[in-house]
CSV table of C-alpha atoms in Angstrom, one decimal:
chain,number,residue,atom,x,y,z
A,1,MET,CA,10.0,55.4,13.9
A,2,GLY,CA,9.7,57.4,10.8
A,3,VAL,CA,7.0,56.6,8.4
A,4,GLY,CA,7.4,57.2,4.7
A,5,THR,CA,5.1,57.0,1.8
A,6,LEU,CA,3.5,53.6,1.6
A,7,THR,CA,3.3,51.7,-1.5
A,8,THR,CA,0.0,50.1,-2.6
A,9,THR,CA,1.0,46.7,-1.6
A,10,GLU,CA,2.2,47.9,1.9
A,11,ALA,CA,-1.2,49.8,2.4
A,12,ARG,CA,-3.2,46.7,1.5
A,13,LEU,CA,-1.0,44.5,3.9
A,14,ILE,CA,-1.5,46.9,6.7
A,15,GLN,CA,-5.2,47.1,6.1
A,16,GLY,CA,-5.4,43.3,6.0
A,17,LEU,CA,-3.4,42.8,9.1
A,18,PHE,CA,-4.6,45.5,11.4
A,19,VAL,CA,-8.1,44.0,12.3
A,20,PRO,CA,-9.8,44.3,15.7
A,21,ARG,CA,-10.1,40.5,16.1
A,22,GLU,CA,-7.2,38.6,17.3
A,23,ARG,CA,-5.8,36.0,14.9
A,24,TRP,CA,-2.8,33.8,14.5
A,25,GLY,CA,-2.8,33.1,10.9
A,26,TRP,CA,-5.0,31.8,8.1
A,27,GLU,CA,-6.2,28.3,7.4
A,28,PHE,CA,-6.8,27.1,3.8
A,29,VAL,CA,-10.4,26.0,3.3
A,30,ASP,CA,-11.1,24.3,-0.1
A,31,THR,CA,-14.4,25.5,-1.4
A,32,GLY,CA,-14.8,22.3,-3.6
A,33,PRO,CA,-14.8,22.0,-7.3
A,34,SER,CA,-16.6,24.5,-9.6
A,35,ALA,CA,-20.2,23.9,-10.0
A,36,PRO,CA,-21.1,22.4,-13.5
A,37,SER,CA,-23.3,24.3,-15.9
A,38,PRO,CA,-26.9,22.9,-15.7
A,39,LEU,CA,-26.7,22.7,-19.5
A,40,ALA,CA,-23.6,20.5,-19.4
A,41,ASP,CA,-25.6,17.4,-20.0
A,42,ARG,CA,-27.9,18.8,-22.6
A,43,GLN,CA,-25.5,19.1,-25.5
A,44,PRO,CA,-27.4,19.2,-28.8
A,45,VAL,CA,-26.9,15.9,-30.7
A,46,TRP,CA,-27.2,15.6,-34.4
A,47,GLN,CA,-29.4,12.8,-35.6
A,48,GLU,CA,-29.7,12.1,-39.4
A,49,PRO,CA,-33.3,12.7,-40.7
A,50,GLU,CA,-35.1,9.7,-42.1
A,51,SER,CA,-34.7,9.4,-45.8
A,52,PRO,CA,-38.0,9.6,-47.9
A,53,ASP,CA,-39.3,6.1,-49.1
A,54,LEU,CA,-38.6,6.3,-52.9
A,55,THR,CA,-38.9,2.6,-53.5
A,56,ALA,CA,-42.4,2.7,-55.1
A,57,LEU,CA,-41.8,5.8,-57.0
A,58,THR,CA,-38.4,4.4,-58.4
A,59,ALA,CA,-40.1,1.1,-59.3
A,60,ARG,CA,-42.9,3.1,-61.2
A,61,ARG,CA,-40.4,5.1,-63.0
A,62,ASN,CA,-38.4,2.0,-63.9
A,63,HIS,CA,-41.6,0.3,-65.1
A,64,ALA,CA,-42.4,3.2,-67.2
A,65,VAL,CA,-39.1,3.3,-68.8
A,66,ARG,CA,-39.4,-0.3,-69.7
A,67,ALA,CA,-43.0,0.1,-71.1
A,68,LEU,CA,-41.7,3.1,-73.2
A,69,LEU,CA,-40.3,0.9,-75.8
A,70,THR,CA,-43.7,-0.8,-76.4
A,71,ARG,CA,-45.4,2.5,-76.3
A,72,LEU,CA,-43.1,3.9,-79.0
A,73,VAL,CA,-44.0,1.2,-81.5
A,74,LEU,CA,-47.3,2.9,-82.8
A,75,PRO,CA,-45.8,6.5,-82.9
A,76,MET,CA,-42.9,5.2,-84.9
A,77,ALA,CA,-45.1,3.2,-87.2
A,78,PHE,CA,-47.1,6.6,-87.8
A,79,VAL,CA,-43.9,8.4,-88.7
A,80,VAL,CA,-42.7,5.7,-91.1
A,81,PHE,CA,-46.0,5.4,-92.7
A,82,GLY,CA,-46.2,9.1,-93.1
A,83,MET,CA,-42.8,9.4,-94.7
A,84,LEU,CA,-43.7,6.6,-97.1
A,85,LEU,CA,-46.8,8.2,-98.2
A,86,ALA,CA,-45.4,11.7,-98.2
A,87,GLY,CA,-45.9,11.9,-102.0
A,88,GLU,CA,-49.6,10.8,-101.9
A,89,GLY,CA,-50.6,13.3,-99.3
A,90,GLY,CA,-49.9,11.0,-96.2
A,91,PHE,CA,-47.3,13.3,-94.6
A,92,PHE,CA,-49.6,14.2,-91.8
A,93,PHE,CA,-49.1,10.9,-90.2
A,94,VAL,CA,-45.5,12.2,-89.2
A,95,PRO,CA,-46.6,14.9,-86.9
A,96,ALA,CA,-49.3,12.5,-85.5
A,97,GLY,CA,-46.6,9.8,-84.9
A,98,LEU,CA,-44.4,12.4,-83.2
A,99,ALA,CA,-47.3,13.6,-81.0
A,100,LEU,CA,-48.0,10.1,-80.0
A,101,ALA,CA,-44.2,9.6,-79.2
A,102,VAL,CA,-44.3,12.6,-76.9
A,103,VAL,CA,-47.4,11.5,-75.2
A,104,ALA,CA,-45.7,8.0,-74.8
A,105,CYS,CA,-42.6,9.6,-73.1
A,106,LEU,CA,-44.6,11.6,-70.6
A,107,PRO,CA,-45.1,9.0,-67.9
A,108,PRO,CA,-41.5,8.1,-67.4
A,109,LEU,CA,-40.5,11.7,-67.6
A,110,ILE,CA,-42.9,12.9,-65.0
A,111,LEU,CA,-41.9,10.0,-62.7
A,112,HIS,CA,-38.4,10.8,-63.0
A,113,TYR,CA,-39.1,14.5,-62.3
A,114,ARG,CA,-41.0,13.6,-59.3
A,115,LEU,CA,-38.2,11.3,-58.0
A,116,GLY,CA,-35.6,13.9,-58.4
A,117,ARG,CA,-37.9,16.6,-56.8
A,118,THR,CA,-38.3,14.3,-53.7
A,119,ARG,CA,-34.6,13.7,-53.3
A,120,SER,CA,-33.8,17.4,-53.7
A,121,ARG,CA,-36.4,18.2,-51.1
A,122,ALA,CA,-35.0,15.6,-48.6
A,123,ALA,CA,-31.4,17.1,-49.2
A,124,SER,CA,-32.5,20.6,-48.6
A,125,ALA,CA,-34.5,19.6,-45.4
A,126,ARG,CA,-31.4,17.8,-44.2
A,127,ALA,CA,-29.1,20.7,-44.8
A,128,ASP,CA,-31.6,23.2,-43.1
A,129,GLY,CA,-31.7,20.7,-40.0
A,130,TYR,CA,-28.0,20.5,-39.9
A,131,THR,CA,-27.5,24.3,-39.9
A,132,ARG,CA,-30.1,24.6,-37.1
A,133,HIS,CA,-28.2,22.0,-35.2
A,134,LEU,CA,-24.9,23.8,-35.6
A,135,GLN,CA,-26.6,27.0,-34.3
A,136,ALA,CA,-28.0,25.3,-31.4
A,137,LEU,CA,-24.6,23.7,-30.6
A,138,THR,CA,-22.9,27.0,-30.7
A,139,SER,CA,-25.5,28.6,-28.5
A,140,TRP,CA,-25.0,25.8,-26.0
A,141,GLN,CA,-21.3,26.1,-26.0
A,142,THR,CA,-21.6,29.9,-25.4
A,143,GLU,CA,-23.9,29.5,-22.4
A,144,VAL,CA,-21.7,26.7,-20.9
A,145,ASP,CA,-18.6,28.7,-21.3
A,146,ALA,CA,-20.3,31.9,-19.8
A,147,HIS,CA,-21.3,29.8,-16.8
A,148,ASP,CA,-17.8,28.4,-16.3
A,149,ARG,CA,-16.3,31.9,-16.4
A,150,ALA,CA,-18.8,33.2,-13.9
A,151,GLU,CA,-18.0,30.2,-11.7
A,152,LEU,CA,-14.2,31.0,-12.1
A,153,ARG,CA,-14.8,34.5,-11.2
A,154,ARG,CA,-16.9,33.6,-8.0
A,155,ARG,CA,-14.1,31.1,-6.9
A,156,GLU,CA,-11.4,33.7,-7.4
A,157,ALA,CA,-13.5,36.2,-5.4
A,158,THR,CA,-14.2,33.8,-2.7
A,159,ALA,CA,-11.7,33.8,0.2
A,160,VAL,CA,-10.1,30.3,0.5
A,161,PHE,CA,-7.9,31.5,3.5
A,162,TYR,CA,-9.8,32.0,6.7
A,163,PRO,CA,-8.5,33.6,9.9
A,164,VAL,CA,-7.3,31.3,12.7
A,165,SER,CA,-8.1,32.6,16.2
A,166,ALA,CA,-7.5,31.3,19.6
A,167,PRO,CA,-10.4,30.7,22.0
A,168,ALA,CA,-11.0,33.5,24.5
A,169,ALA,CA,-10.3,31.1,27.5
A,170,THR,CA,-6.8,30.3,26.1
A,171,PRO,CA,-4.2,31.6,28.5
A,172,ARG,CA,-1.1,30.5,26.6
A,173,ILE,CA,0.0,29.5,23.1
A,174,ASP,CA,3.1,27.6,22.5
A,175,VAL,CA,4.7,27.4,19.1
A,176,PHE,CA,7.2,24.7,18.2
A,177,GLY,CA,9.8,24.7,15.4
A,178,GLY,CA,9.7,26.9,12.4
A,179,THR,CA,12.2,29.4,11.0
A,180,GLY,CA,13.1,33.0,11.6
A,181,ASP,CA,10.9,34.2,8.7
A,182,GLY,CA,8.0,32.0,10.0
A,183,TRP,CA,8.3,33.5,13.5
A,184,ALA,CA,8.4,37.0,12.2
A,185,SER,CA,5.3,36.4,10.1
A,186,LEU,CA,3.4,34.8,13.0
A,187,LEU,CA,4.3,37.7,15.4
A,188,ALA,CA,3.3,40.3,12.7
A,189,THR,CA,0.0,38.6,12.1
A,190,ALA,CA,-0.9,38.1,15.7
A,191,GLY,CA,0.6,41.2,17.0
A,192,CYS,CA,-1.1,43.6,14.5
A,193,SER,CA,-4.5,42.3,15.5
A,194,VAL,CA,-3.7,42.6,19.1
A,195,LEU,CA,-2.6,46.1,18.9
A,196,THR,CA,-5.9,47.0,16.9
A,197,GLY,CA,-7.8,45.5,19.8
A,198,GLY,CA,-6.4,48.2,22.0
A,199,THR,CA,-3.7,45.9,23.8
A,200,GLY,CA,0.0,46.8,24.2
A,201,ILE,CA,2.6,44.3,23.4
A,202,LEU,CA,5.8,43.5,25.3
A,203,LEU,CA,8.0,41.5,23.0
A,204,VAL,CA,11.3,40.0,24.3
A,205,ASP,CA,13.2,38.8,21.3
A,206,LEU,CA,15.7,36.2,22.4
A,207,SER,CA,16.0,34.6,18.9
A,208,GLU,CA,19.0,36.6,17.8
A,209,ARG,CA,17.4,36.9,14.4
A,210,ALA,CA,15.3,40.1,14.9
A,211,VAL,CA,12.1,38.4,14.5
A,212,GLY,CA,10.1,41.2,16.0
A,213,GLY,CA,11.4,43.8,13.4
A,214,GLY,CA,8.6,43.1,11.0
A,215,LEU,CA,6.0,43.7,13.6
A,216,ALA,CA,7.8,46.9,14.7
A,217,ARG,CA,8.1,48.2,11.2
A,218,LEU,CA,4.5,47.6,10.3
A,219,ALA,CA,3.3,49.2,13.6
A,220,GLY,CA,5.4,52.2,12.7
A,221,GLN,CA,3.9,52.4,9.3
A,222,ALA,CA,0.5,52.4,10.8
A,223,ARG,CA,1.3,55.1,13.2
A,224,TRP,CA,1.4,53.0,16.4
A,225,PRO,CA,3.9,54.2,18.9
A,226,VAL,CA,7.0,51.8,19.0
A,227,GLU,CA,9.8,51.6,21.5
A,228,SER,CA,12.8,49.4,20.8
A,229,TRP,CA,15.7,48.7,23.2
A,230,ASP,CA,18.9,46.6,22.7
A,231,LEU,CA,19.3,44.7,25.7
A,232,PRO,CA,21.4,44.5,28.0
A,233,ARG,CA,23.2,47.5,26.4
A,234,GLN,CA,20.1,49.8,27.0
A,235,LEU,CA,18.8,48.0,30.0
A,236,ASP,CA,19.1,51.3,32.1
A,237,GLU,CA,17.0,53.2,29.7
A,238,VAL,CA,14.1,50.7,30.2
A,239,ALA,CA,14.0,51.5,33.9
A,240,LEU,CA,12.6,48.3,35.0
A,241,LEU,CA,12.9,49.1,38.7
A,242,ASP,CA,11.2,52.5,38.4
A,243,GLY,CA,8.4,52.8,40.9
A,244,LEU,CA,9.6,49.9,43.1
A,245,GLY,CA,10.5,50.1,46.7
A,246,PRO,CA,13.7,48.6,48.2
A,247,ARG,CA,11.9,45.5,49.3
A,248,GLU,CA,10.0,45.0,46.1
A,249,ALA,CA,13.3,45.4,44.2
A,250,GLY,CA,15.0,42.8,46.4
A,251,GLU,CA,11.9,40.3,45.9
A,252,LEU,CA,12.1,40.8,42.2
A,253,VAL,CA,15.9,40.2,41.9
A,254,ALA,CA,15.6,37.1,44.2
A,255,ASP,CA,12.7,35.7,42.1
A,256,ALA,CA,14.8,36.4,38.9
A,257,PHE,CA,18.1,34.7,40.0
A,258,GLY,CA,17.2,32.6,43.0
A,259,MET,CA,16.1,29.6,40.9
A,260,SER,CA,18.9,27.5,39.4
A,261,GLN,CA,19.2,23.9,38.4
A,262,GLU,CA,21.9,23.2,41.1
A,263,SER,CA,20.1,24.7,44.1
A,264,GLY,CA,16.4,24.0,43.2
A,265,ASP,CA,13.7,25.7,45.3
A,266,ASP,CA,15.7,26.8,48.3
A,267,PRO,CA,13.6,29.3,50.4
A,268,HIS,CA,16.5,30.2,52.5
A,269,ARG,CA,18.8,31.0,49.6
A,270,ARG,CA,16.0,33.1,48.0
A,271,ALA,CA,15.4,35.0,51.4
A,272,LEU,CA,19.2,35.7,51.7
A,273,HIS,CA,19.2,37.0,48.1
A,274,ALA,CA,16.2,39.4,48.8
A,275,ASP,CA,17.8,40.6,52.1
A,276,LEU,CA,21.1,41.4,50.2
A,277,VAL,CA,19.6,43.2,47.4
A,278,THR,CA,17.1,45.1,49.7
A,279,THR,CA,20.1,46.3,52.1
A,280,VAL,CA,21.7,47.8,48.8
A,281,ALA,CA,18.3,49.1,47.4
A,282,VAL,CA,17.7,50.9,50.7
A,283,VAL,CA,21.0,53.0,50.2
A,284,LEU,CA,20.3,53.5,46.5
A,285,TYR,CA,16.7,54.1,46.7
A,286,GLU,CA,16.5,57.5,44.8
A,287,ARG,CA,17.5,55.9,41.5
A,288,LEU,CA,17.3,52.2,41.3
A,289,SER,CA,18.7,50.5,38.3
A,290,ILE,CA,20.5,47.2,37.5
A,291,ARG,CA,23.8,49.1,37.0
A,292,ARG,CA,23.6,50.8,40.4
A,293,LEU,CA,22.6,47.4,42.2
A,294,ALA,CA,25.5,45.6,40.6
A,295,GLU,CA,28.0,48.4,41.7
A,296,GLY,CA,26.4,48.5,45.1
A,297,LEU,CA,26.8,44.8,45.6
A,298,ARG,CA,30.4,45.1,44.4
A,299,VAL,CA,31.0,47.5,47.3
A,300,LEU,CA,29.3,45.3,49.7
A,301,GLU,CA,31.4,42.4,48.6
A,302,GLY,CA,34.5,44.4,49.4
A,303,LEU,CA,35.8,44.4,45.8
A,304,ASP,CA,35.7,48.2,45.4
A,305,ASP,CA,35.5,51.2,47.9
A,306,GLY,CA,33.4,53.3,45.5
A,307,SER,CA,36.3,54.9,43.5
A,308,ALA,CA,35.7,52.7,40.4
A,309,ALA,CA,32.0,53.0,40.6
A,310,THR,CA,30.6,55.3,37.8
A,311,SER,CA,27.0,55.5,39.1
A,312,LEU,CA,27.5,55.7,42.9
A,313,SER,CA,28.2,58.8,45.0
A,314,THR,CA,30.8,58.9,47.6
A,315,ALA,CA,28.2,59.0,50.4
A,316,GLU,CA,26.4,55.9,49.0
A,317,ALA,CA,29.6,54.1,48.7
A,318,GLY,CA,30.5,55.0,52.3
A,319,GLU,CA,27.1,53.9,53.5
A,320,LEU,CA,27.4,50.4,51.7
A,321,THR,CA,30.9,50.0,53.2
A,322,ALA,CA,29.4,50.4,56.7
A,323,HIS,CA,27.1,47.4,55.8
A,324,MET,CA,29.8,45.1,54.9
A,325,ASP,CA,29.8,43.2,58.0
A,326,ALA,CA,25.9,43.2,58.5
A,327,PHE,CA,25.7,39.6,57.3
A,328,GLY,CA,29.0,38.2,58.4
A,329,ARG,CA,31.9,37.2,56.3
A,330,GLY,CA,31.1,33.5,56.0
A,331,ASP,CA,31.9,31.5,52.9
A,332,ARG,CA,28.1,31.3,51.9
A,333,ILE,CA,27.5,35.0,52.2
A,334,ALA,CA,30.5,35.6,50.0
A,335,ASP,CA,29.4,32.9,47.5
A,336,GLU,CA,25.9,34.5,47.3
A,337,LEU,CA,27.2,38.0,47.1
A,338,ARG,CA,29.4,37.0,44.2
A,339,TYR,CA,26.5,35.2,42.4
A,340,LEU,CA,24.2,38.1,42.6
A,341,ARG,CA,27.0,40.6,41.8
A,342,SER,CA,28.1,38.6,38.7
A,343,SER,CA,24.5,38.0,37.6
A,344,LEU,CA,23.6,41.7,37.6
A,345,GLU,CA,26.9,42.6,36.0
A,346,ALA,CA,26.0,40.2,33.1
A,347,LEU,CA,22.9,42.5,32.6
A,348,SER,CA,25.0,45.6,32.6
A,349,PRO,CA,28.3,44.7,30.8
A,350,ARG,CA,29.4,48.4,30.6
A,351,HIS,CA,28.8,49.0,34.4
A,352,HIS,CA,32.6,48.5,35.3
A,353,GLN,CA,35.2,50.9,34.0
A,354,PRO,CA,38.6,49.6,34.5
A,355,ARG,CA,40.6,51.8,36.8
A,356,PRO,CA,43.4,53.8,35.0
A,357,ARG,CA,46.9,52.3,35.7
A,358,ARG,CA,49.0,54.5,37.6
A,359,HIS,CA,52.4,55.3,36.3
A,360,ARG,CA,54.9,54.1,38.8
A,361,PRO,CA,58.5,55.2,38.4
A,362,ARG,CA,60.8,52.3,37.9
A,363,ARG,CA,63.2,51.7,40.8
A,364,HIS,CA,66.9,51.4,39.8
A,365,ARG,CA,68.2,48.7,42.1
A,366,PRO,CA,72.0,48.2,42.4
A,367,ARG,CA,72.9,45.3,40.2
A,368,ARG,CA,74.5,42.4,42.1
A,369,SER,CA,78.0,41.4,41.1
A,370,ARG,CA,77.7,37.8,39.7
A,371,PRO,CA,80.9,35.6,38.9
A,372,ILE,CA,81.3,35.1,35.3
A,373,CYS,CA,82.7,31.6,34.3
A,374,TRP,CA,86.0,32.3,32.7
A,375,ARG,CA,88.5,29.8,31.4
A,376,PRO,CA,92.1,30.9,31.6
A,377,PRO,CA,93.9,31.1,28.2
A,378,PRO,CA,96.6,28.5,27.5
A,379,ILE,CA,100.1,29.3,28.4
A,380,CYS,CA,102.2,30.7,25.6
A,381,ARG,CA,105.6,29.1,25.4
A,382,ARG,CA,106.9,31.2,22.4
A,383,PRO,CA,109.8,33.2,23.5
A,384,GLY,CA,109.4,36.9,23.3
A,385,CYS,CA,105.6,36.8,22.7
A,386,ARG,CA,103.9,40.1,24.0
A,387,ARG,CA,100.4,39.6,22.5
A,388,PRO,CA,97.7,40.8,24.9
A,389,GLY,CA,95.9,37.9,26.6
A,390,CYS,CA,98.7,35.5,26.4
A,391,ARG,CA,99.5,33.9,29.7
A,392,ARG,CA,103.2,33.6,30.5
A,393,PRO,CA,104.5,30.7,32.4
A,394,GLY,CA,104.5,31.2,36.2
A,395,SER,CA,101.5,33.7,36.0
A,396,THR,CA,98.1,33.1,37.7
A,397,ALA,CA,94.6,33.6,36.1
A,398,ARG,CA,92.2,35.8,38.0
A,399,PRO,CA,88.3,35.4,37.6
A,400,VAL,CA,86.7,38.5,36.3
A,401,HIS,CA,83.6,39.9,38.3
């Protein structure tokens, strides 16, 4: 089988199938869910910071604002008094009143400033805390995502299909159901591993779907020697009977065709089959084959004198003809010979070439005269009529032969 350039997929398939350990397929094994990140339950949670207690400061400011009106009475009096006495040198009371007014306004202004500064510091602290929370949340999400991606890569790299192998003491494996594609896959999977283990394979494909073609193609691509035969057309090329003696060939054929549903396990019938085939095999011992055995049994049955046999020599046909009466000519012998001969002919459908029909000259026999029914014509009574075929009165009609 020729081997061309393998594609990457075919090379990987061959590398995966040809392993030394026998296996019949793969079994899916669930590795379970992905492991969660250890930080999954540690998500940062934002908590609003406690607002500063500004009740006392606000109350002091409000009290200072209410007391400001009372404190401004004296400064205002100084200003008014100074303006009234401005002509007499009392103008200096105006600056003094303004200075007292400023002093009176300082307590509420200071308290209001302190209240605003406290609120600004609280807002700034909350903004800084929320920024730190967002940074911590981003960092947490990044670590969790990294863990999940690593876990996903681990699951993808982990084999979830594990080889299925039969115990070493298993002598036989029966497979039920399936389709042609499934059988081909099963044979390819099991066969490639068996070949790698150093064991040859004899595959008899009776499915009529060429289920062994995949195994043969893969073995050829892996440079394993592959031989393929189309049976029964190439049965002689297989040489099933090479190396067997006449008695061994007789026992083999008797075991193959001796069991039937009608006869059951009949030891006498099997022994007769073995003797009949052994008798033919003794004569044809040099080159035993299914075709030669079928033609030999045909001669032994008396259906052929060797002239129509394509694989028998004249001497072999003559020697087989001499054994025609060795088993008698009873009905049972004839029936068993017919059964064996027809069974072997079914395995070699081309064994019998039809004899050419001889041209025989056709004999010309003299044709016998046979009377032909003839009805005499009516009598013509016209006077002077001379038409042919007319019957005149007084004439007799003669039959024509």
